[in-house]
Each structure stands twice: as structure tokens, then as C-alpha cells.
Backbone as a printed PyTorch tensor [residue, N CA C, xyz], in Angstrom:
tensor([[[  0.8460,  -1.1850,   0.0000],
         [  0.0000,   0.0000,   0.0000],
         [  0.8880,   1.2430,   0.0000]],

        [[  0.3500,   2.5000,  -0.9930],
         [  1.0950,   3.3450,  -0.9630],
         [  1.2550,   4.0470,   0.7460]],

        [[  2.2060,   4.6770,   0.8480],
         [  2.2880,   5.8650,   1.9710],
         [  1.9660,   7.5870,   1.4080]],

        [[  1.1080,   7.8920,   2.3660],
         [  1.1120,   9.0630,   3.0490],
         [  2.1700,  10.0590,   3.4180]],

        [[  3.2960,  10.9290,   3.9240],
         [  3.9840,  11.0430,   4.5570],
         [  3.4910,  12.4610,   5.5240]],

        [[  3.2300,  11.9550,   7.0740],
         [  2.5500,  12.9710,   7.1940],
         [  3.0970,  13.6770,   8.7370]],

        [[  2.9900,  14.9530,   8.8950],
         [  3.9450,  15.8530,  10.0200],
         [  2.9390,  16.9550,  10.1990]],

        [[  3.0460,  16.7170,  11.3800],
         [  2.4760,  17.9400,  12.7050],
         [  3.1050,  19.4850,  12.4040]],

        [[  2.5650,  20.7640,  12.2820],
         [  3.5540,  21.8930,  12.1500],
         [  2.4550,  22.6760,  13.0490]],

        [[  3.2650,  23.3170,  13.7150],
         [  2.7620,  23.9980,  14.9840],
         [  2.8900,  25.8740,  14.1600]],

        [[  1.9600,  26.0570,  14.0540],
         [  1.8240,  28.0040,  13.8220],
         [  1.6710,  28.9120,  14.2130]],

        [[  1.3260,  29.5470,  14.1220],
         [  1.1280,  30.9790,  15.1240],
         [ -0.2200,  30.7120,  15.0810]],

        [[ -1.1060,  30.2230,  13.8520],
         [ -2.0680,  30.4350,  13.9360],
         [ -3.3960,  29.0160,  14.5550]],

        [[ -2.1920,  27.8820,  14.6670],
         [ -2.8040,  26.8260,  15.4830],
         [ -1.9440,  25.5180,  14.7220]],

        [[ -2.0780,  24.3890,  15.1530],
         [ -1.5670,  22.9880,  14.7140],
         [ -1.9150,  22.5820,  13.5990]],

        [[ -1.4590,  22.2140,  12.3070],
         [ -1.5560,  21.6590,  11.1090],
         [ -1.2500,  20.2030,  10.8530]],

        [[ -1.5590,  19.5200,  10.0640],
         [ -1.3440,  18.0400,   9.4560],
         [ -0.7900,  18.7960,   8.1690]],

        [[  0.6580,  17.8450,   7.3320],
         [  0.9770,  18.2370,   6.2590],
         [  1.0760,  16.9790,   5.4610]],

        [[  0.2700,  16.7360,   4.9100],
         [  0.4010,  15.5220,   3.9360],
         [  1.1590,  15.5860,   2.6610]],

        [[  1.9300,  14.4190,   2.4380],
         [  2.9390,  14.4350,   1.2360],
         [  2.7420,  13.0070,   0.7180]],

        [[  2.0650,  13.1630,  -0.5430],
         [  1.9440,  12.0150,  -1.5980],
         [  2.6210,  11.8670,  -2.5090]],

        [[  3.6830,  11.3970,  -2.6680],
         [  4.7350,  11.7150,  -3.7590],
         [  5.4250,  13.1170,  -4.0120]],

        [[  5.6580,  13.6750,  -3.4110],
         [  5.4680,  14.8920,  -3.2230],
         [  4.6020,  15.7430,  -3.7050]],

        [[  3.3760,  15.3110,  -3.6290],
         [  2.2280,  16.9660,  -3.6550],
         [  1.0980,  17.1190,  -2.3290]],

        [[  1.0550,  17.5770,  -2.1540],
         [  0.9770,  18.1000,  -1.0160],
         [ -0.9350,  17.8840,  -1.3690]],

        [[ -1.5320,  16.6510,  -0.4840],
         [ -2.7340,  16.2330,  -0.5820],
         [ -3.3370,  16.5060,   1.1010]],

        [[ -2.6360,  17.0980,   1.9860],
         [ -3.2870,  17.1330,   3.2250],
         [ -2.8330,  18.5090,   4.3360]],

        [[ -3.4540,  19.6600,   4.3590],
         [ -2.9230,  20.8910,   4.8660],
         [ -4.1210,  21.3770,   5.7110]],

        [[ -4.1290,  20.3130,   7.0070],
         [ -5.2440,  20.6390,   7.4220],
         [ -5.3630,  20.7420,   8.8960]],

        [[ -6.2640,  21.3470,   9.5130],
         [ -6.2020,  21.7500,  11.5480],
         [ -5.9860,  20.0750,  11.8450]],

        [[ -4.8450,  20.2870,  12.6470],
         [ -5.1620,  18.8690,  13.5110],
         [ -6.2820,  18.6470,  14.3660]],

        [[ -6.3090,  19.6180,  14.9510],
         [ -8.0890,  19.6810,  16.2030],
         [ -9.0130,  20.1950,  15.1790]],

        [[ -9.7680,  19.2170,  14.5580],
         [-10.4210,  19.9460,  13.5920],
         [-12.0750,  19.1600,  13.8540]],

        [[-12.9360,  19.4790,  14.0870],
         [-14.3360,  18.0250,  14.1710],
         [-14.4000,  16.9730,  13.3540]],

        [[-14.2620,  17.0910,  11.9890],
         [-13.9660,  16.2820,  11.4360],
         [-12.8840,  15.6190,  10.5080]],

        [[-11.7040,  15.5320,  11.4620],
         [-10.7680,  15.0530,  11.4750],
         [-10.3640,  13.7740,  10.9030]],

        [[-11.3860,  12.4980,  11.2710],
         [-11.4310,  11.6980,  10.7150],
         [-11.8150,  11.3550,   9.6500]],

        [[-13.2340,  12.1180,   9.7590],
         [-13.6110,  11.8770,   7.7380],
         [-12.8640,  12.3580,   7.1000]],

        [[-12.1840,  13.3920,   6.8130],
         [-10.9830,  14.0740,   5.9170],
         [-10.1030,  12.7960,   6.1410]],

        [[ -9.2590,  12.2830,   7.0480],
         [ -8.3770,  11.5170,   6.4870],
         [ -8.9610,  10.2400,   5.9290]],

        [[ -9.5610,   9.6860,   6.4700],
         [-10.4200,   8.2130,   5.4330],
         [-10.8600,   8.9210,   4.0510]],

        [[-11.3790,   9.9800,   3.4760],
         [-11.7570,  10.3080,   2.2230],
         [-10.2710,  10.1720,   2.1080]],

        [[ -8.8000,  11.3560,   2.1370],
         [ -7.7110,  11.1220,   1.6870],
         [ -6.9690,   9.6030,   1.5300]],

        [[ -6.9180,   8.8470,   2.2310],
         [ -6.8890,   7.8370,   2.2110],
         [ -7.3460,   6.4150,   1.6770]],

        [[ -8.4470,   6.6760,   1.5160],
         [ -8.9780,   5.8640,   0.4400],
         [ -8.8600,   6.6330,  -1.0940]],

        [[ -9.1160,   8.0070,  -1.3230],
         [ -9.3400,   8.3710,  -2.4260],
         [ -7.6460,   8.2990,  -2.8220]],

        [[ -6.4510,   7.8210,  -2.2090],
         [ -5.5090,   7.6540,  -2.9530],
         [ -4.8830,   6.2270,  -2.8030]],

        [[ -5.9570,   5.1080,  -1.7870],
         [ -5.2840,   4.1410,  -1.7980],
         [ -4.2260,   4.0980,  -0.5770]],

        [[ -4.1120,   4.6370,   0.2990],
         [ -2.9620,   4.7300,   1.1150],
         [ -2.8200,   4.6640,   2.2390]],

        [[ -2.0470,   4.7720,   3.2750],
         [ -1.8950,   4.8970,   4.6770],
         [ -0.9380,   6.0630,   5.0020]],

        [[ -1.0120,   6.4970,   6.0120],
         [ -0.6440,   7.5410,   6.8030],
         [  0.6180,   6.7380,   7.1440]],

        [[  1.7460,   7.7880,   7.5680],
         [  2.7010,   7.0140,   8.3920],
         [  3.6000,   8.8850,   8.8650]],

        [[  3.9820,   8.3430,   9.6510],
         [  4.5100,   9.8930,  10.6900],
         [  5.9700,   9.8000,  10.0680]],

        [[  6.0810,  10.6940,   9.0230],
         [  7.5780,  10.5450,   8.4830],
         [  7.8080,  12.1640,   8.3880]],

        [[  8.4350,  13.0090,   8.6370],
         [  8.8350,  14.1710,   7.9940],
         [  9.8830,  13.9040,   6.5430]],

        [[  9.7010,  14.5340,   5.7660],
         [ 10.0230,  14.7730,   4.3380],
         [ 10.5380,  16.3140,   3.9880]],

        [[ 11.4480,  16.1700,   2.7500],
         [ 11.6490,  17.6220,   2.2500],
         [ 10.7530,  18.0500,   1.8850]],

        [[  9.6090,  17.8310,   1.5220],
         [  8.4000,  18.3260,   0.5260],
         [  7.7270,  19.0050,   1.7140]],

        [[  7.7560,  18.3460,   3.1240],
         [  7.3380,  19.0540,   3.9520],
         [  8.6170,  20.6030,   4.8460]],

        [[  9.2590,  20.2570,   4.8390],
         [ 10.1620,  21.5480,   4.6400],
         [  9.3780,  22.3760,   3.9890]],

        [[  9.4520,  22.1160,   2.7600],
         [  9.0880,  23.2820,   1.3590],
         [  7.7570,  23.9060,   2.0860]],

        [[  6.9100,  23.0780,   2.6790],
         [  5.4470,  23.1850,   2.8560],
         [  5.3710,  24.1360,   3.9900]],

        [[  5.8490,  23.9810,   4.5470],
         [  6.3100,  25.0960,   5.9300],
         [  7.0980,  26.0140,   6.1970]],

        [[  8.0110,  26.2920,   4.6080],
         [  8.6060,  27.7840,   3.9300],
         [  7.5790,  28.2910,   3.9750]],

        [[  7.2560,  27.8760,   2.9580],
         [  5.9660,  28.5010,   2.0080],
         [  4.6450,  29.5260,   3.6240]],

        [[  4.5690,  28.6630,   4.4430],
         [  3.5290,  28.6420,   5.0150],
         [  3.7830,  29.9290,   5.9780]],

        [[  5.3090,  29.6920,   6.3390],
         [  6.0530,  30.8980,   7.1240],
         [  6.0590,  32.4940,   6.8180]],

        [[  6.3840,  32.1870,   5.4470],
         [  6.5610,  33.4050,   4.7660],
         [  5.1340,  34.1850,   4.3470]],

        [[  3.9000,  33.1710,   3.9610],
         [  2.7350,  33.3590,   4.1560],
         [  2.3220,  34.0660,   5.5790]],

        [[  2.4400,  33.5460,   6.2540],
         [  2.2180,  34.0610,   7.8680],
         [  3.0890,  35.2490,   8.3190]],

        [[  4.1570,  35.7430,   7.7320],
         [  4.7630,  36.7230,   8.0690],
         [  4.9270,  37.7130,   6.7740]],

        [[  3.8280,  37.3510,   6.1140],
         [  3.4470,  38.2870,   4.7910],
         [  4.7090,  38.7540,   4.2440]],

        [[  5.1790,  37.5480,   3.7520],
         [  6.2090,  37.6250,   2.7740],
         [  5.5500,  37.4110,   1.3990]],

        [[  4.9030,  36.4530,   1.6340],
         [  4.0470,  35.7640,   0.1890],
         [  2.6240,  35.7000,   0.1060]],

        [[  2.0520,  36.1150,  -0.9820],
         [  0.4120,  36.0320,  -1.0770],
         [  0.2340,  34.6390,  -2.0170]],

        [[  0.5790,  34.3100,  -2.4810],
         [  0.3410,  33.0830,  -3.5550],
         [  1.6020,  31.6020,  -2.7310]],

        [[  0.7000,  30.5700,  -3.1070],
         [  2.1070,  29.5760,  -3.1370],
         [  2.4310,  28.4810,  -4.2690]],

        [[  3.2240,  28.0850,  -4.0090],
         [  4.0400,  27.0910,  -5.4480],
         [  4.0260,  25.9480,  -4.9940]],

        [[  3.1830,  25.2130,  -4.7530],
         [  3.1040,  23.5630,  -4.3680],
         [  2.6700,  22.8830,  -5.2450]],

        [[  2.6400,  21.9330,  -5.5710],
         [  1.8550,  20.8910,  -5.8690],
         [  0.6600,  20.5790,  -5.6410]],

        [[ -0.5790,  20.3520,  -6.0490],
         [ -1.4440,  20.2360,  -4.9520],
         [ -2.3450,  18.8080,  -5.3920]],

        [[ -2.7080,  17.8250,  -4.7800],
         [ -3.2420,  16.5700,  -5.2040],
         [ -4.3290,  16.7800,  -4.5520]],

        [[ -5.5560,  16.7550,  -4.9300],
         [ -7.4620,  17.5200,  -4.2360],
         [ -8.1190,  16.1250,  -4.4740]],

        [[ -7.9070,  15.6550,  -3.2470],
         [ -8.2590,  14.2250,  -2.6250],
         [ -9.8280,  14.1950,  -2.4740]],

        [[-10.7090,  14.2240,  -3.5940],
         [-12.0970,  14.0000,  -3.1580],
         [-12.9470,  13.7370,  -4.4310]],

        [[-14.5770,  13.9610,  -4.5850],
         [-15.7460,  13.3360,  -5.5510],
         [-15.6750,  14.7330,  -6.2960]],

        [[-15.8290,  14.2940,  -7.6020],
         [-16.0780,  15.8430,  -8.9750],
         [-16.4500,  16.9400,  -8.0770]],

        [[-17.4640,  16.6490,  -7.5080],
         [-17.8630,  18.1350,  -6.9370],
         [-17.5890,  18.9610,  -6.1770]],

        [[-16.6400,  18.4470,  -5.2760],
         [-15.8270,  18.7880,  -3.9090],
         [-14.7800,  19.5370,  -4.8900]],

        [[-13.9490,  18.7200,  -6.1080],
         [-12.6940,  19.0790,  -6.6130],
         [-13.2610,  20.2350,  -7.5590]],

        [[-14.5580,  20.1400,  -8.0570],
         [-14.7900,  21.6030,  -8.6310],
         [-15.0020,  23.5130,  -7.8950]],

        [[-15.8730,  22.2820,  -6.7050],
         [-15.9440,  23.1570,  -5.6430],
         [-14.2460,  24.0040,  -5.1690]],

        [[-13.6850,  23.3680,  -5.1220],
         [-12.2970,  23.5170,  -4.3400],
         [-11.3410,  24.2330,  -5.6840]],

        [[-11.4460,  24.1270,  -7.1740],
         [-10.8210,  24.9280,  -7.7860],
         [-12.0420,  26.4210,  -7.9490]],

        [[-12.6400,  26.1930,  -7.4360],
         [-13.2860,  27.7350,  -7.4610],
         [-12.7840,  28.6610,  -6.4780]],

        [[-12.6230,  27.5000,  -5.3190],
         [-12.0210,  28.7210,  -4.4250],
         [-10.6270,  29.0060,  -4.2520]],

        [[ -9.4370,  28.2870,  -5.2520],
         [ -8.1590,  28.6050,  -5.7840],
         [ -8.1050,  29.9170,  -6.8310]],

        [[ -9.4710,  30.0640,  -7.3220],
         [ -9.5250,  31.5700,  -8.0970],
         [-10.0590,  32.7680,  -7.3280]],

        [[-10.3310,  32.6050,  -5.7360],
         [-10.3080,  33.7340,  -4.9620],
         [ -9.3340,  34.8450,  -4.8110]],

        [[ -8.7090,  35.6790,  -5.3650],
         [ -7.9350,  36.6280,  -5.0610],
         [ -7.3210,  36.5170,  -4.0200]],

        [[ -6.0210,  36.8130,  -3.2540],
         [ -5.6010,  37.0040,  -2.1900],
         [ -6.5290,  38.1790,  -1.5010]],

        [[ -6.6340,  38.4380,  -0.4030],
         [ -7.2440,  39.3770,   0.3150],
         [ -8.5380,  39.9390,  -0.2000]],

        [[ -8.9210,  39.2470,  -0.8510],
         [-10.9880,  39.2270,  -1.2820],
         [-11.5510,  37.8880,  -0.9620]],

        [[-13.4920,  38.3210,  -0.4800],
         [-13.6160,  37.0800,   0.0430],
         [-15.1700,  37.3090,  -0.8710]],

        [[-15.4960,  35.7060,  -1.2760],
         [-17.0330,  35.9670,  -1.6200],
         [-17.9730,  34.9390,  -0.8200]],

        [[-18.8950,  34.6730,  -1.2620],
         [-20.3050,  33.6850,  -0.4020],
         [-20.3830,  32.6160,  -1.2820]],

        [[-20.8140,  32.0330,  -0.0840],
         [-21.3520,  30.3130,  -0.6320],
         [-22.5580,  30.6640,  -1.8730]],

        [[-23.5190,  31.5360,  -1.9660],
         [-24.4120,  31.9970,  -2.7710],
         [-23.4670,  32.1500,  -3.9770]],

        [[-22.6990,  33.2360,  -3.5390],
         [-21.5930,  33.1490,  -5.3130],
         [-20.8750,  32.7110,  -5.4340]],

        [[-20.2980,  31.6340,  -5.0080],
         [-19.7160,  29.8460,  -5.7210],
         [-20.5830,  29.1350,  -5.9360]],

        [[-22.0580,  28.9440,  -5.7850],
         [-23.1640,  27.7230,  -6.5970],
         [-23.3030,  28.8340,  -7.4880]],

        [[-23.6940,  30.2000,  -7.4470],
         [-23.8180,  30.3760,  -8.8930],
         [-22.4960,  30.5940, -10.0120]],

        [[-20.7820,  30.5130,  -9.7950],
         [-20.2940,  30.5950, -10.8250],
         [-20.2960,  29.0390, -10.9600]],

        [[-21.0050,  27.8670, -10.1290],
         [-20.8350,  26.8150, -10.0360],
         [-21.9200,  26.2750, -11.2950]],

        [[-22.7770,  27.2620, -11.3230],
         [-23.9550,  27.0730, -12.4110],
         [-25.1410,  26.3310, -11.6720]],

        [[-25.6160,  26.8690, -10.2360],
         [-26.4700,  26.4440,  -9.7460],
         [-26.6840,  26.8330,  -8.7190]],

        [[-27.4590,  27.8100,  -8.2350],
         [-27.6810,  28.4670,  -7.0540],
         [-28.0770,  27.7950,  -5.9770]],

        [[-28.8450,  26.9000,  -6.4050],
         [-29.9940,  25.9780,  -4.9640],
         [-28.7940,  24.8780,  -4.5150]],

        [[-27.3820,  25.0980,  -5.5810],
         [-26.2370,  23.6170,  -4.9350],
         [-25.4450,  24.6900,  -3.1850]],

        [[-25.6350,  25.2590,  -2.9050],
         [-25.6490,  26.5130,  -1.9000],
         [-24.5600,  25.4720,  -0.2580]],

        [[-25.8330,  25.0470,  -0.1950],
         [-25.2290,  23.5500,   0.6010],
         [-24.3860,  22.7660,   0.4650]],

        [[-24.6480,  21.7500,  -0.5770],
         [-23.2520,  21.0680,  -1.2360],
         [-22.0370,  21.8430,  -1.1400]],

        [[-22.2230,  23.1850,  -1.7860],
         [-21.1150,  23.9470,  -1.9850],
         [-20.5490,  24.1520,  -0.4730]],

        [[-20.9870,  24.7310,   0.6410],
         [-20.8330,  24.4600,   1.7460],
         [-20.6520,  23.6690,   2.3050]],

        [[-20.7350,  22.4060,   1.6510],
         [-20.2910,  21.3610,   2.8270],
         [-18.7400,  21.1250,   2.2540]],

        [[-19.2430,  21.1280,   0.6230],
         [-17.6870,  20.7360,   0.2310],
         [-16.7230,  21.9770,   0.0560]],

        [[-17.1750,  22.6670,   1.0110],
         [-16.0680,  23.7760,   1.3140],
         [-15.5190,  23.4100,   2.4580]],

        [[-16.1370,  22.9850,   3.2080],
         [-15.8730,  22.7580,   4.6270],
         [-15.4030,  20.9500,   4.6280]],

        [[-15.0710,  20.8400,   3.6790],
         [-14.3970,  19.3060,   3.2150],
         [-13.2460,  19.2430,   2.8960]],

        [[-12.7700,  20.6960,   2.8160],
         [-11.4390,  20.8290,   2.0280],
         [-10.3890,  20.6940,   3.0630]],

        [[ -9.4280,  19.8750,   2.5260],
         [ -8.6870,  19.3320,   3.2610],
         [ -7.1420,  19.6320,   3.4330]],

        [[ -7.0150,  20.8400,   1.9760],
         [ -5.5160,  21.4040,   2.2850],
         [ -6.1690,  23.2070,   2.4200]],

        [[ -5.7320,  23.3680,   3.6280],
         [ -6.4940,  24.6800,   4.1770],
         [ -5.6950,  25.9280,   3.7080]],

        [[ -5.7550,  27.1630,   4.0930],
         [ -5.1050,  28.1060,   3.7330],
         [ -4.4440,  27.9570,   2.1690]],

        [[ -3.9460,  27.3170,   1.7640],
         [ -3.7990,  27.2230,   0.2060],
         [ -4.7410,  27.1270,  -0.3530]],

        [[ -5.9350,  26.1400,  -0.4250],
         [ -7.1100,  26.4750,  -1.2200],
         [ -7.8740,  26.9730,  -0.1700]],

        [[ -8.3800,  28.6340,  -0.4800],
         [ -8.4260,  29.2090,   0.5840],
         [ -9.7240,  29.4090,   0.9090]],

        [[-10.1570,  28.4400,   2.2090],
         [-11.7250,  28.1310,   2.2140],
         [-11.7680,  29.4020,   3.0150]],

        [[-10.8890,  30.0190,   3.9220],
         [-11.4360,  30.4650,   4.7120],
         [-11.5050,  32.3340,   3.9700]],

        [[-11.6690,  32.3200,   2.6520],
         [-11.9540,  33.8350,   2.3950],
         [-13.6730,  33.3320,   1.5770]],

        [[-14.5030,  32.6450,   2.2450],
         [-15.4680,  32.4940,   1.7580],
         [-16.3210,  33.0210,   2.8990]],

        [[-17.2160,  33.5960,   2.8820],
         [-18.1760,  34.5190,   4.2650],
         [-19.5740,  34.1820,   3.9480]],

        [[-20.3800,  34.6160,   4.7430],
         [-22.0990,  34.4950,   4.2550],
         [-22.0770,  35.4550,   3.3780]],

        [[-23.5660,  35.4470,   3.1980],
         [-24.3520,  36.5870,   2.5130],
         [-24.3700,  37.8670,   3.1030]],

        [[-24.6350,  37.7960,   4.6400],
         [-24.6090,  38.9260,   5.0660],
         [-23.0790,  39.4520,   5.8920]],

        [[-22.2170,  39.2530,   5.2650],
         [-20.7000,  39.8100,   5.7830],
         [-20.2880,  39.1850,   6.6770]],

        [[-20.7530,  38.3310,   7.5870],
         [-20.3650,  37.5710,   8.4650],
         [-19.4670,  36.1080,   8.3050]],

        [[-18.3390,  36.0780,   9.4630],
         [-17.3220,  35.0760,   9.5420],
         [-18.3650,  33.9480,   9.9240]],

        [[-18.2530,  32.9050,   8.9500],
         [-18.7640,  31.5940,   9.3520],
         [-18.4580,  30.7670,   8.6320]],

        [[-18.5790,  29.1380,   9.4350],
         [-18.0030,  28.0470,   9.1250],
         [-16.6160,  27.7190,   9.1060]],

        [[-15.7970,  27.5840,   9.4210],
         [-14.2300,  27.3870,   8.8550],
         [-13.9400,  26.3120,   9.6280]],

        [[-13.1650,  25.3660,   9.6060],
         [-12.4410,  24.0690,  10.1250],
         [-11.5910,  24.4790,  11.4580]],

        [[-10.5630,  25.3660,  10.9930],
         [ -9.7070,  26.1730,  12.4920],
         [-10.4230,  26.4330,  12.8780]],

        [[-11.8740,  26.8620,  13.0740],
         [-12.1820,  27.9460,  14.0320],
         [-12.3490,  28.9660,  12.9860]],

        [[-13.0210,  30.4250,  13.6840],
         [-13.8440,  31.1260,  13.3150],
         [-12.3350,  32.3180,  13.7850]],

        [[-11.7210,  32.3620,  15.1930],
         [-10.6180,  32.6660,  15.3010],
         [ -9.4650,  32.6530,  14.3430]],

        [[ -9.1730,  31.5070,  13.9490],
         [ -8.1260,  31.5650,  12.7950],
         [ -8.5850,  31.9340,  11.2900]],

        [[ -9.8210,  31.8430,  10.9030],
         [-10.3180,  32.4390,  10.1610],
         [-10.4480,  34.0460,   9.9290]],

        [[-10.6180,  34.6870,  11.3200],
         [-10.5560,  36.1490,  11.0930],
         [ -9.1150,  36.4280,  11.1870]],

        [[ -8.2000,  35.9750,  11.6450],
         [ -6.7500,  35.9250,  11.8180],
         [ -5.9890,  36.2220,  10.3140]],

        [[ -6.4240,  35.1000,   9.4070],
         [ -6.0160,  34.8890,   7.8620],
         [ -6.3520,  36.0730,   7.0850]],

        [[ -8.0420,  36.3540,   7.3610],
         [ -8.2390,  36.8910,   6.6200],
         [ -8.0590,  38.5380,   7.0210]],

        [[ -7.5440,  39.1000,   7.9850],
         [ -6.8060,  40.3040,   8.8590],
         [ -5.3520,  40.5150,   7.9110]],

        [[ -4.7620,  39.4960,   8.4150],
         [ -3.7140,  39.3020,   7.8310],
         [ -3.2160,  39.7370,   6.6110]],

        [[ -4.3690,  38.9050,   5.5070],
         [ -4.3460,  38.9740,   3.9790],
         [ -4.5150,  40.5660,   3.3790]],

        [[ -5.7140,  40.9420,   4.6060],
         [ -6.2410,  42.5230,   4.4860],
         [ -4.6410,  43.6700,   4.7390]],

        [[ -4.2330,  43.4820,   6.2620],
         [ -3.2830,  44.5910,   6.2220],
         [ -1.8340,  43.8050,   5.4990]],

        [[ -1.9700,  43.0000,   4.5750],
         [ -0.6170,  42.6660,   3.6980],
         [ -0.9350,  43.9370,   2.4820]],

        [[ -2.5710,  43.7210,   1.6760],
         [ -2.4980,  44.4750,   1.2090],
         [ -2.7950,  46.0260,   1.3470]],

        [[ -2.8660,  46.6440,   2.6050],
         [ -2.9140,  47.6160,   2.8920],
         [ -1.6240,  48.1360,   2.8560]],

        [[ -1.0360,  47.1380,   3.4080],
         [  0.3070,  48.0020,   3.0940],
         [  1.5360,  48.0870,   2.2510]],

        [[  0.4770,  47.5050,   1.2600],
         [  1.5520,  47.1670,  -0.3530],
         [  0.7930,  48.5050,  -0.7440]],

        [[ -0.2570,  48.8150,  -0.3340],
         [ -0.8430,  50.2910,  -1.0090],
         [ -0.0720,  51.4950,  -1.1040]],

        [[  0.5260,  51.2990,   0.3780],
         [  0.9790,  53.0370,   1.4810],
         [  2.7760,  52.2770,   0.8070]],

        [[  3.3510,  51.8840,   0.2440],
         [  4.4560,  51.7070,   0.0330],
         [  5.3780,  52.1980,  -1.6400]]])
């Protein structure tokens, strides 16, 4: 059976899982998360594999990247990315890879560039399914009415990211 290769990274902004499948990076997700387990059995079956506690260079790379992100060095990252789930989750999940850095939209407007307004739910759940976090960036998705909701970290690390993302570009403005 294939391996997993998978490592704990501790952040400023809380505990991560970093999954490495050949090297692409299929698992970037809260360790204390509720559903913790279904994310890894979907990853896991959807590649055939097992977990095993190995640190790797790919995970190095994964926790540059993540650093420099967190200390607003970088708005974009350069990984690999393997989107461990069913058509709709993985369509769902490249919609929200075309979110802008530091803009956020609603579950209402991802079913409709999704081509279906009433999929609202689905789209929400398989937002909240996504399993490599901050890179496909669930958490710049908000309600309808401006409000922080749903996110896997917490609602805390969610306003954290998206603070963050805000005064990075505030102050690429004043520069």
C-alpha cells in the first residue's frame, strides 16, 4: 500500500497536518479539527494509502511557504497540490483557488459561478471538506450577510487569515 507522509507543524495560527503524496501536497489541514477523521479516510482511500509519521523535504518546502505566508512575505504559493475528493468537492475547491488574495465571496456566489444556485449547501459542505487549508483558501469564503462563518480552524483563525491577507495588502498600497 502506498504511503502518506505525514507531520504535525505547529503556527502561530494553530496545529496543522501536512500531507505528502509523492510529493504533492494532498493534506494541509487543523489537527483539532471536528472532522478530522472523515478528511483523512476520504484522503486515504481516495488515494489508496496509509498515513505514516515521516517528515520529508516536501514538507520543509510546505512550511517555507507557510512561514513566509504568515509573516506576509508571500500572497500566492508554489506547491503541488493533489485535491483528494468526488467531482464536486474538486470543482468546488478549484473555485475557491480563483479567490484573489485578500478578497472574500459567499457560498451563494460559488453555486452560482458553479452554475447552480440551490447547490448553496453542497457547496458548503464541500467547502468545509477541504482538506488542504489556507492554500485552497476556504477560509476567504463569508455568508451573505458579511459575516465570519463556518471554517475548520475555528472562526478565530479564520478572522486571523483573513486580517492578515487585508493589512498585507494595505500596506503594499501606502508603500
Amino acid at each position: 500500500m502506498s504511503k502518506i507522509h505525514i507531520h504535525s507543524f505547529k503556527s502561530t495560527i494553530g496545529e496543522l497536518l501536512i500531507g505528502d503524496f509523492e510529493g504533492q501536497l494532498c493534506l494541509l489541514d487543523w489537527k483539532y479539527r471536528a472532522k478530522r477523521l472523515q478528511v483523512d479516510e476520504r484522503v486515504c482511500n481516495f488515494l489508496k494509502a496509509k498515513y505514516t509519521y515521516q517528515e520529508t523535504d516536501f514538507h520543509q518546502q510546505v512550511k517555507q511557504q507557510l512561514g513566509e505566508y504568515l509573516n506576509k512575505k508571500r500572497s500566492s504559493f508554489d506547491l503541488p497540490l493533489l485535491l483528494a475528493g468526488s467531482n464536486f468537492q474538486q470543482q468546488v475547491w478549484q473555485q475557491l483557488l480563483k479567490i484573489p488574495y485578500g478578497q472574500t465571496t459567499t457560498y451563494l456566489d460559488l453555486s452560482l459561478k458553479l452554475g447552480d444556485e440551490k447547490a448553496i449547501r453542497a457547496v458548503a459542505s464541500a467547502n468545509g471538506a477541504n482538506g488542504i487549508s489556507i492554500i485552497v483558501p476556504c477560509h476567504r469564503v463569508i455568508g451573505s450577510d458579511g459575516k465570519l462563518i463556518g471554517y475548520a480552524g475555528g472562526l478565530s483563525a479564520k478572522k486571523k487569515l483573513l486580517d492578515l491577507e487585508a493589512g498585507l495588502i494595505q500596506n503594499e498600497l501606502f508603500q
